[in-house]
XYZ file of N, CA and C in Angstrom:
414
model
N 2.352 1.907 -17.045
C 1.945 1.391 -15.759
C 3.016 0.454 -15.195
N 3.667 -0.304 -16.082
C 4.722 -1.206 -15.629
C 5.878 -0.409 -15.033
N 6.261 0.666 -15.699
C 7.350 1.507 -15.183
C 6.954 2.129 -13.849
N 5.717 2.543 -13.727
C 5.223 3.123 -12.475
C 5.332 2.098 -11.343
N 4.885 0.877 -11.599
C 4.943 -0.177 -10.575
C 6.389 -0.519 -10.235
N 7.244 -0.557 -11.238
C 8.662 -0.860 -11.000
C 9.299 0.202 -10.099
N 9.008 1.472 -10.364
C 9.559 2.560 -9.536
C 9.015 2.490 -8.122
N 7.742 2.156 -7.973
C 7.150 2.047 -6.634
C 7.822 0.942 -5.838
N 8.060 -0.214 -6.483
C 8.752 -1.317 -5.798
C 10.163 -0.901 -5.414
N 10.861 -0.226 -6.305
C 12.242 0.180 -6.052
C 12.320 1.204 -4.931
N 11.386 2.151 -4.879
C 11.445 3.177 -3.832
C 11.213 2.578 -2.460
N 10.331 1.589 -2.351
C 10.107 0.931 -1.064
C 11.366 0.179 -0.653
N 11.993 -0.501 -1.590
C 13.194 -1.269 -1.298
C 14.385 -0.415 -0.901
N 14.478 0.786 -1.433
C 15.595 1.680 -1.074
C 15.502 2.140 0.373
N 14.282 2.297 0.868
C 14.111 2.783 2.236
C 14.366 1.693 3.268
N 14.069 0.461 2.927
C 14.268 -0.642 3.858
C 14.492 -1.896 3.014
N 15.605 -2.600 3.219
C 15.947 -3.714 2.331
C 14.906 -4.824 2.253
N 14.094 -4.999 3.274
C 13.095 -6.060 3.253
C 11.685 -5.534 3.027
N 11.562 -4.290 2.601
C 10.238 -3.690 2.425
C 9.850 -3.702 0.951
N 9.121 -4.738 0.551
C 8.627 -4.843 -0.822
C 7.427 -3.917 -0.987
N 6.982 -3.774 -2.210
C 5.792 -2.964 -2.460
C 4.581 -3.563 -1.737
N 4.489 -4.891 -1.714
C 3.381 -5.530 -0.996
C 3.475 -5.202 0.491
N 4.677 -5.297 1.059
C 4.864 -4.986 2.478
C 4.487 -3.543 2.770
N 4.933 -2.643 1.914
C 4.617 -1.229 2.075
C 3.101 -1.023 2.059
N 2.441 -1.701 1.135
C 0.989 -1.593 1.017
C 0.299 -2.129 2.275
N 0.784 -3.256 2.775
C 0.193 -3.834 3.985
C 0.404 -2.910 5.183
N 1.599 -2.336 5.300
C 1.851 -1.392 6.396
C 0.899 -0.203 6.304
N 0.714 0.306 5.104
C -0.198 1.437 4.909
C -1.616 1.090 5.325
N -2.047 -0.118 4.992
C -3.405 -0.530 5.373
C -3.527 -0.663 6.890
N -2.499 -1.229 7.518
C -2.541 -1.361 8.977
C -2.588 0.003 9.645
N -1.856 0.960 9.098
C -1.898 2.312 9.666
C -3.282 2.920 9.489
N -3.804 2.806 8.284
C -5.105 3.402 7.968
C -6.241 2.769 8.772
N -6.175 1.445 8.947
C -7.256 0.737 9.625
C -7.103 0.710 11.142
N -5.920 1.039 11.628
C -5.676 0.957 13.070
C -5.415 -0.469 13.535
N -5.155 -1.365 12.581
C -4.877 -2.761 12.888
C -5.969 -3.664 12.365
N -5.587 -4.872 11.977
C -6.559 -5.856 11.507
C -5.936 -7.245 11.538
N -6.744 -8.243 11.253
C -6.261 -9.619 11.194
C -5.594 -9.874 9.844
N -4.705 -10.849 9.813
C -4.044 -11.216 8.560
C -5.068 -11.662 7.517
N -6.099 -12.380 7.953
C -7.128 -12.826 7.005
C -7.877 -11.639 6.398
N -8.017 -10.557 7.168
C -8.655 -9.346 6.632
C -7.791 -8.717 5.546
N -6.471 -8.742 5.754
C -5.556 -8.219 4.733
C -5.675 -9.036 3.452
N -5.688 -10.353 3.593
C -5.796 -11.230 2.421
C -7.086 -10.962 1.661
N -8.173 -10.827 2.397
C -9.461 -10.560 1.757
C -9.472 -9.190 1.090
N -8.996 -8.174 1.790
C -9.015 -6.807 1.268
C -8.227 -6.684 -0.043
N -7.060 -7.316 -0.109
C -6.196 -7.191 -1.287
C -6.327 -8.364 -2.251
N -7.269 -9.260 -1.993
C -7.485 -10.437 -2.830
C -6.167 -11.184 -3.028
N -5.493 -11.427 -1.915
C -4.241 -12.170 -1.930
C -4.449 -13.515 -1.263
N -3.633 -14.464 -1.646
C -3.651 -15.771 -1.011
C -3.198 -15.623 0.437
N -3.817 -16.390 1.334
C -3.467 -16.305 2.752
C -2.000 -16.631 2.994
N -1.432 -17.555 2.207
C -0.024 -17.909 2.395
C 0.890 -16.751 2.002
N 0.504 -15.981 0.991
C 1.278 -14.807 0.589
C 1.283 -13.784 1.711
N 0.112 -13.517 2.270
C 0.012 -12.561 3.372
C 0.782 -13.079 4.577
N 0.670 -14.360 4.842
C 1.364 -14.960 5.988
C 2.875 -14.760 5.876
N 3.435 -14.965 4.685
C 4.883 -14.762 4.483
C 5.259 -13.296 4.685
N 4.446 -12.405 4.145
C 4.726 -10.972 4.288
C 4.641 -10.550 5.753
N 3.620 -11.023 6.439
C 3.431 -10.691 7.850
C 4.608 -11.213 8.669
N 5.036 -12.443 8.394
C 6.169 -13.020 9.129
C 7.427 -12.182 8.922
N 7.656 -11.745 7.682
C 8.839 -10.914 7.403
C 8.743 -9.570 8.128
N 7.564 -8.975 8.137
C 7.381 -7.688 8.824
C 7.536 -7.834 10.331
N 7.101 -8.961 10.861
C 7.292 -9.220 12.295
C 8.778 -9.395 12.614
N 9.498 -10.163 11.783
C 10.933 -10.394 12.007
C 11.723 -9.091 12.016
N 11.316 -8.162 11.164
C 12.034 -6.886 11.092
C 11.528 -5.881 12.124
N 10.538 -6.281 12.915
C 10.051 -5.418 13.991
C 9.146 -4.287 13.539
N 8.553 -4.425 12.351
C 7.705 -3.355 11.835
C 6.235 -3.519 12.225
N 5.842 -4.747 12.536
C 4.481 -4.995 13.017
C 4.549 -5.944 14.209
N 3.453 -5.962 14.951
C 3.341 -6.883 16.085
C 1.915 -7.403 16.155
N 1.753 -8.535 16.806
C 0.427 -9.126 17.014
C -0.028 -8.777 18.427
N -1.296 -8.441 18.538
C -1.909 -8.196 19.853
C -3.228 -8.944 19.900
N -3.582 -9.392 21.100
C -4.881 -10.036 21.259
C -5.986 -9.007 21.083
N -7.025 -9.419 20.396
C -8.199 -8.565 20.238
C -8.850 -8.431 21.617
N -9.055 -7.192 22.109
C -9.633 -7.030 23.442
C -11.042 -7.597 23.569
N -11.757 -7.713 22.449
C -13.123 -8.234 22.489
C -13.193 -9.747 22.281
N -12.156 -10.325 21.677
C -12.132 -11.771 21.431
C -10.689 -12.231 21.541
N -10.323 -12.762 22.672
C -8.936 -13.140 22.940
C -8.446 -14.320 22.107
N -9.296 -14.898 21.299
C -8.859 -15.952 20.381
C -8.263 -15.367 19.110
N -8.501 -14.078 18.871
C -8.103 -13.412 17.631
C -6.864 -12.552 17.866
N -5.918 -12.641 16.933
C -4.740 -11.779 16.982
C -4.881 -10.688 15.926
N -4.614 -9.469 16.344
C -4.729 -8.318 15.448
C -3.324 -7.782 15.194
N -3.048 -7.488 13.938
C -1.748 -6.942 13.549
C -1.760 -5.431 13.704
N -0.689 -4.899 14.283
C -0.539 -3.456 14.468
C 0.865 -3.031 14.078
N 0.995 -1.797 13.629
C 2.324 -1.235 13.382
C 3.044 -1.010 14.705
N 4.355 -1.229 14.692
C 5.182 -0.833 15.826
C 5.640 0.602 15.570
N 6.317 1.195 16.523
C 6.872 2.536 16.298
C 7.836 2.511 15.118
N 8.663 1.461 15.035
C 9.598 1.339 13.903
C 8.830 1.239 12.592
N 7.724 0.511 12.595
C 6.895 0.395 11.396
C 6.313 1.729 10.978
N 5.849 2.496 11.953
C 5.314 3.836 11.642
C 6.402 4.737 11.059
N 7.590 4.638 11.647
C 8.706 5.476 11.203
C 9.114 5.130 9.762
N 9.275 3.836 9.478
C 9.647 3.409 8.124
C 8.573 3.789 7.118
N 7.318 3.562 7.470
C 6.209 3.905 6.575
C 6.213 5.401 6.271
N 6.413 6.214 7.281
C 6.463 7.671 7.080
C 7.633 8.059 6.185
N 8.789 7.436 6.378
C 9.965 7.748 5.556
C 9.737 7.377 4.095
N 9.201 6.181 3.867
C 8.954 5.744 2.497
C 7.897 6.631 1.838
N 6.853 6.956 2.576
C 5.788 7.819 2.049
C 6.344 9.184 1.676
N 7.158 9.761 2.534
C 7.753 11.073 2.251
C 8.691 11.001 1.052
N 9.466 9.943 0.963
C 10.368 9.761 -0.175
C 9.584 9.671 -1.477
N 8.498 8.923 -1.468
C 7.663 8.802 -2.673
C 7.013 10.140 -3.016
N 6.570 10.863 -1.999
C 5.947 12.171 -2.213
C 6.947 13.131 -2.867
N 8.181 13.118 -2.365
C 9.227 13.981 -2.933
C 9.522 13.602 -4.382
N 9.567 12.303 -4.672
C 9.833 11.857 -6.042
C 8.728 12.316 -6.986
N 7.470 12.190 -6.556
C 6.359 12.672 -7.387
C 6.464 14.179 -7.593
N 6.783 14.895 -6.550
C 6.906 16.348 -6.643
C 7.994 16.734 -7.655
N 9.130 16.057 -7.598
C 10.220 16.333 -8.542
C 9.786 16.056 -9.979
N 9.127 14.919 -10.204
C 8.726 14.549 -11.560
C 7.656 15.473 -12.134
N 6.840 16.050 -11.246
C 5.726 16.881 -11.725
C 5.990 18.377 -11.606
N 7.154 18.756 -11.089
C 7.449 20.165 -10.786
C 7.320 21.092 -11.994
N 7.677 20.632 -13.176
C 7.642 21.524 -14.339
C 6.402 21.332 -15.216
N 5.427 20.565 -14.722
C 4.201 20.381 -15.485
C 3.333 21.632 -15.363
N 2.718 22.060 -16.459
C 1.777 23.186 -16.379
C 0.575 22.828 -15.499
N -0.017 23.835 -14.907
C -1.155 23.640 -14.005
C -2.277 22.850 -14.670
N -2.559 23.146 -15.925
C -3.638 22.454 -16.633
C -3.351 20.954 -16.756
N -2.093 20.602 -17.037
C -1.725 19.193 -17.138
C -1.866 18.496 -15.789
N -1.460 19.176 -14.730
C -1.595 18.597 -13.386
C -3.061 18.362 -13.037
N -3.910 19.322 -13.383
C -5.341 19.170 -13.104
C -5.939 18.005 -13.882
N -5.542 17.871 -15.162
C -6.026 16.751 -15.977
C -5.515 15.423 -15.412
N -4.238 15.397 -15.053
C -3.638 14.188 -14.486
C -4.357 13.789 -13.197
N -4.627 14.765 -12.338
C -5.340 14.492 -11.082
C -6.735 13.960 -11.367
N -7.401 14.528 -12.334
C -8.752 14.061 -12.686
C -8.707 12.625 -13.208
N -7.708 12.321 -14.027
C -7.569 10.956 -14.539
C -7.285 9.973 -13.404
N -6.438 10.357 -12.459
C -6.140 9.483 -11.322
C -7.392 9.237 -10.482
N -8.171 10.284 -10.251
C -9.421 10.123 -9.502
C -10.357 9.164 -10.229
N -10.457 9.337 -11.521
C -11.329 8.473 -12.326
C -10.836 7.031 -12.290
N -9.519 6.855 -12.441
C -8.927 5.516 -12.407
C -9.171 4.846 -11.059
N -8.913 5.569 -9.973
C -9.090 5.020 -8.630
C -10.556 4.730 -8.328
N -11.460 5.544 -8.822
C -12.891 5.296 -8.621
C -13.303 4.011 -9.328
N -12.790 3.791 -10.525
C -13.117 2.567 -11.266
C -12.531 1.349 -10.575
N -11.361 1.496 -9.963
C -10.726 0.379 -9.260
C -11.566 -0.044 -8.057
N -12.308 0.873 -7.480
C -13.134 0.563 -6.324
C -14.444 -0.107 -6.675
N -14.719 -0.263 -7.963
C -15.988 -0.844 -8.394
C -15.960 -2.356 -8.464
N -14.858 -2.972 -8.112
C -14.788 -4.430 -8.105
C -13.963 -4.953 -9.249
N -14.010 -6.278 -9.472
C -13.202 -6.894 -10.494
C -13.533 -6.357 -11.888
N -12.530 -6.392 -12.740
C -12.744 -5.952 -14.115
C -13.768 -6.857 -14.781
N -14.680 -6.259 -15.491
C -15.694 -7.030 -16.187
C -15.170 -7.399 -17.575
N -15.489 -8.617 -17.989
C -15.073 -9.031 -19.324
C -15.875 -8.233 -20.355
N -15.165 -7.847 -21.400
C -15.841 -7.113 -22.472
C -16.429 -8.083 -23.479
N -17.543 -7.689 -24.037
C -18.138 -8.531 -25.077
C -17.341 -8.355 -26.359
N -17.536 -9.214 -27.302
C -16.804 -9.157 -28.563
C -17.072 -7.882 -29.331
N -18.238 -7.257 -29.119
C -18.567 -6.054 -29.865
C -18.261 -4.790 -29.093
N -17.568 -4.842 -27.984
C -17.308 -3.574 -27.359
C -16.637 -3.627 -26.094
């Protein structure tokens, strides 16, 4: 898992020098959600607000996201991808997709199916909330 995370961080950085794995993840969420507040990002990813604030500031400086007033509440600023942000996100996503395809190209179909099932199971468990502490007997 450590090697997987290291490769993910490196692939994001190769596409854009200031695009960390966290930044890439935040851009993906903004694309998927159609925009949200910085506090929503912090809550969704269980990150400290100051961490999100630094990431958001860096993404704004590089022109990948922008703030817009919420049309329903002008006191609220909503973060949105810019065209440059969409373009970079698409490039990084395609690069990662190609890397996965290369690494899995010679795997037998049965192994790919098992791997996909394990990933689905892993991701489903991740959606169940924080890890529960195990008792001493199990």
